[in-house]
GROMACS .gro file of C-alpha atoms in nm:
model
  177
    1UNK     CA    1 -25.508 -22.562  -8.316
    2UNK     CA    2 -25.650 -22.211  -8.297
    3UNK     CA    3 -25.575 -22.053  -8.634
    4UNK     CA    4 -25.745 -21.715  -8.590
    5UNK     CA    5 -25.426 -21.538  -8.488
    6UNK     CA    6 -25.243 -21.691  -8.785
    7UNK     CA    7 -25.519 -21.578  -9.022
    8UNK     CA    8 -25.506 -21.227  -8.874
    9UNK     CA    9 -25.129 -21.220  -8.910
   10UNK     CA   10 -25.141 -21.332  -9.273
   11UNK     CA   11 -25.400 -21.062  -9.341
   12UNK     CA   12 -25.173 -20.799  -9.181
   13UNK     CA   13 -24.874 -20.925  -9.380
   14UNK     CA   14 -25.074 -20.907  -9.704
   15UNK     CA   15 -25.183 -20.553  -9.612
   16UNK     CA   16 -24.820 -20.450  -9.549
   17UNK     CA   17 -24.720 -20.588  -9.890
   18UNK     CA   18 -25.017 -20.479 -10.101
   19UNK     CA   19 -25.195 -20.202  -9.912
   20UNK     CA   20 -25.519 -20.406  -9.912
   21UNK     CA   21 -25.666 -20.643  -9.656
   22UNK     CA   22 -25.808 -20.981  -9.751
   23UNK     CA   23 -26.185 -20.984  -9.797
   24UNK     CA   24 -26.414 -21.182  -9.569
   25UNK     CA   25 -26.443 -21.481  -9.806
   26UNK     CA   26 -26.064 -21.500  -9.842
   27UNK     CA   27 -26.033 -21.495  -9.462
   28UNK     CA   28 -26.298 -21.768  -9.437
   29UNK     CA   29 -26.109 -21.976  -9.696
   30UNK     CA   30 -25.782 -21.936  -9.505
   31UNK     CA   31 -25.940 -22.037  -9.176
   32UNK     CA   32 -26.128 -22.324  -9.337
   33UNK     CA   33 -25.823 -22.463  -9.518
   34UNK     CA   34 -25.612 -22.434  -9.203
   35UNK     CA   35 -25.880 -22.633  -9.021
   36UNK     CA   36 -25.882 -22.897  -9.295
   37UNK     CA   37 -26.221 -22.807  -9.443
   38UNK     CA   38 -26.315 -22.866  -9.806
   39UNK     CA   39 -26.435 -22.585 -10.032
   40UNK     CA   40 -26.792 -22.716 -10.008
   41UNK     CA   41 -26.791 -22.682  -9.627
   42UNK     CA   42 -26.629 -22.338  -9.646
   43UNK     CA   43 -26.888 -22.225  -9.905
   44UNK     CA   44 -27.178 -22.360  -9.699
   45UNK     CA   45 -27.049 -22.188  -9.385
   46UNK     CA   46 -26.991 -21.860  -9.573
   47UNK     CA   47 -27.317 -21.877  -9.770
   48UNK     CA   48 -27.190 -21.893 -10.125
   49UNK     CA   49 -27.156 -22.158 -10.394
   50UNK     CA   50 -26.871 -22.408 -10.394
   51UNK     CA   51 -26.764 -22.280 -10.735
   52UNK     CA   52 -26.740 -21.923 -10.609
   53UNK     CA   53 -26.535 -22.035 -10.307
   54UNK     CA   54 -26.299 -22.230 -10.538
   55UNK     CA   55 -26.256 -21.929 -10.767
   56UNK     CA   56 -26.182 -21.701 -10.471
   57UNK     CA   57 -25.950 -21.967 -10.334
   58UNK     CA   58 -25.754 -21.971 -10.660
   59UNK     CA   59 -25.719 -21.591 -10.645
   60UNK     CA   60 -25.611 -21.616 -10.281
   61UNK     CA   61 -25.338 -21.874 -10.359
   62UNK     CA   62 -25.209 -21.653 -10.642
   63UNK     CA   63 -25.198 -21.352 -10.411
   64UNK     CA   64 -25.028 -21.540 -10.128
   65UNK     CA   65 -24.777 -21.693 -10.369
   66UNK     CA   66 -24.684 -21.344 -10.484
   67UNK     CA   67 -24.670 -21.197 -10.133
   68UNK     CA   68 -24.473 -21.488  -9.981
   69UNK     CA   69 -24.258 -21.524 -10.295
   70UNK     CA   70 -24.319 -21.899 -10.311
   71UNK     CA   71 -24.585 -22.136 -10.436
   72UNK     CA   72 -24.884 -22.142 -10.199
   73UNK     CA   73 -25.190 -22.358 -10.251
   74UNK     CA   74 -25.459 -22.534 -10.052
   75UNK     CA   75 -25.252 -22.846  -9.998
   76UNK     CA   76 -24.932 -22.675  -9.878
   77UNK     CA   77 -25.077 -22.381  -9.682
   78UNK     CA   78 -25.021 -22.528  -9.335
   79UNK     CA   79 -24.661 -22.625  -9.412
   80UNK     CA   80 -24.595 -22.285  -9.570
   81UNK     CA   81 -24.723 -22.079  -9.276
   82UNK     CA   82 -24.530 -22.300  -9.035
   83UNK     CA   83 -24.211 -22.269  -9.240
   84UNK     CA   84 -24.249 -21.891  -9.269
   85UNK     CA   85 -24.277 -21.857  -8.893
   86UNK     CA   86 -24.643 -21.763  -8.861
   87UNK     CA   87 -24.700 -22.060  -8.630
   88UNK     CA   88 -24.532 -22.158  -8.306
   89UNK     CA   89 -24.684 -22.442  -8.107
   90UNK     CA   90 -24.595 -22.286  -7.774
   91UNK     CA   91 -24.722 -21.943  -7.873
   92UNK     CA   92 -24.981 -21.944  -8.150
   93UNK     CA   93 -24.824 -21.662  -8.350
   94UNK     CA   94 -24.490 -21.502  -8.386
   95UNK     CA   95 -24.535 -21.167  -8.557
   96UNK     CA   96 -24.176 -21.100  -8.648
   97UNK     CA   97 -23.886 -21.324  -8.714
   98UNK     CA   98 -23.637 -21.284  -8.434
   99UNK     CA   99 -23.264 -21.311  -8.491
  100UNK     CA  100 -23.042 -21.334  -8.187
  101UNK     CA  101 -22.688 -21.212  -8.244
  102UNK     CA  102 -22.558 -21.242  -7.888
  103UNK     CA  103 -22.684 -21.393  -7.567
  104UNK     CA  104 -22.587 -21.260  -7.226
  105UNK     CA  105 -22.561 -21.557  -6.993
  106UNK     CA  106 -22.510 -21.330  -6.694
  107UNK     CA  107 -22.801 -21.167  -6.523
  108UNK     CA  108 -22.782 -20.793  -6.463
  109UNK     CA  109 -22.706 -20.824  -6.094
  110UNK     CA  110 -22.392 -21.022  -6.173
  111UNK     CA  111 -22.252 -20.750  -6.399
  112UNK     CA  112 -22.391 -20.457  -6.201
  113UNK     CA  113 -22.115 -20.471  -5.941
  114UNK     CA  114 -21.836 -20.483  -6.196
  115UNK     CA  115 -21.630 -20.172  -6.257
  116UNK     CA  116 -21.616 -20.049  -6.616
  117UNK     CA  117 -21.935 -20.220  -6.726
  118UNK     CA  118 -21.881 -20.090  -7.079
  119UNK     CA  119 -21.603 -20.344  -7.120
  120UNK     CA  120 -21.854 -20.624  -7.062
  121UNK     CA  121 -22.060 -20.517  -7.362
  122UNK     CA  122 -21.938 -20.689  -7.681
  123UNK     CA  123 -21.980 -20.371  -7.890
  124UNK     CA  124 -21.778 -20.154  -7.652
  125UNK     CA  125 -21.522 -19.942  -7.837
  126UNK     CA  126 -21.267 -20.016  -7.563
  127UNK     CA  127 -21.106 -20.354  -7.612
  128UNK     CA  128 -20.897 -20.487  -7.329
  129UNK     CA  129 -20.888 -20.863  -7.365
  130UNK     CA  130 -20.691 -20.917  -7.046
  131UNK     CA  131 -20.950 -20.728  -6.846
  132UNK     CA  132 -21.234 -20.900  -7.033
  133UNK     CA  133 -21.077 -21.239  -6.958
  134UNK     CA  134 -21.064 -21.144  -6.590
  135UNK     CA  135 -21.430 -21.047  -6.596
  136UNK     CA  136 -21.526 -21.373  -6.764
  137UNK     CA  137 -21.317 -21.573  -6.516
  138UNK     CA  138 -21.472 -21.385  -6.222
  139UNK     CA  139 -21.826 -21.448  -6.345
  140UNK     CA  140 -21.742 -21.812  -6.420
  141UNK     CA  141 -21.613 -21.858  -6.065
  142UNK     CA  142 -21.927 -21.698  -5.918
  143UNK     CA  143 -22.144 -21.921  -6.134
  144UNK     CA  144 -21.953 -22.233  -6.031
  145UNK     CA  145 -21.984 -22.135  -5.666
  146UNK     CA  146 -22.360 -22.093  -5.704
  147UNK     CA  147 -22.382 -22.430  -5.880
  148UNK     CA  148 -22.180 -22.598  -5.605
  149UNK     CA  149 -22.402 -22.440  -5.342
  150UNK     CA  150 -22.722 -22.549  -5.518
  151UNK     CA  151 -22.601 -22.903  -5.586
  152UNK     CA  152 -22.494 -22.933  -5.224
  153UNK     CA  153 -22.842 -22.824  -5.114
  154UNK     CA  154 -22.986 -23.093  -5.339
  155UNK     CA  155 -22.788 -23.354  -5.147
  156UNK     CA  156 -22.498 -23.430  -5.381
  157UNK     CA  157 -22.170 -23.524  -5.218
  158UNK     CA  158 -21.860 -23.310  -5.281
  159UNK     CA  159 -21.722 -23.591  -5.497
  160UNK     CA  160 -22.033 -23.596  -5.714
  161UNK     CA  161 -22.031 -23.218  -5.746
  162UNK     CA  162 -21.661 -23.209  -5.838
  163UNK     CA  163 -21.714 -23.474  -6.103
  164UNK     CA  164 -22.028 -23.320  -6.252
  165UNK     CA  165 -21.880 -22.967  -6.271
  166UNK     CA  166 -21.530 -23.084  -6.364
  167UNK     CA  167 -21.376 -22.908  -6.063
  168UNK     CA  168 -21.096 -23.018  -5.830
  169UNK     CA  169 -21.236 -23.189  -5.520
  170UNK     CA  170 -21.046 -22.968  -5.270
  171UNK     CA  171 -21.192 -22.656  -5.435
  172UNK     CA  172 -21.545 -22.796  -5.403
  173UNK     CA  173 -21.485 -22.891  -5.040
  174UNK     CA  174 -21.359 -22.538  -4.963
  175UNK     CA  175 -21.666 -22.382  -5.124
  176UNK     CA  176 -21.902 -22.607  -4.930
  177UNK     CA  177 -21.740 -22.520  -4.595
   0.00000   0.00000   0.00000
């Protein structure tokens, strides 16, 4: 795995917490440990003694433990950065933790034609549950119709579509016609 973006992100996080960036040996230690290298290989690559690399490594683990507010060392670094969200296997780095409070399952064009769009928004000060229920039912019907249309194009019979979408067969047959 390419760890450079993770190393850069850890350095930025440390800077945000302490006001100081990691030095070049600390960055080399991070990258080396993430790649599974031993201190001797890291020291050779960096051009210092193994003892110096180990001493700097100890300082680095103390700093990261303080910044991340949990024990960090050479043997748990990979698990720690994964757990803290610095690593995502689809995208090498996620800079910020993302918390999703609500998800809109309707695309904008489905809600664009609705009157009183403010009532669709969950934080709208106007609460009219009857109207909201009508909106939800309308969008649900449109979605079902699109699903019926798509499944029909894929070659499913009306019976198969009705069963898979839990709809009455006559309703499916009317939509297909």
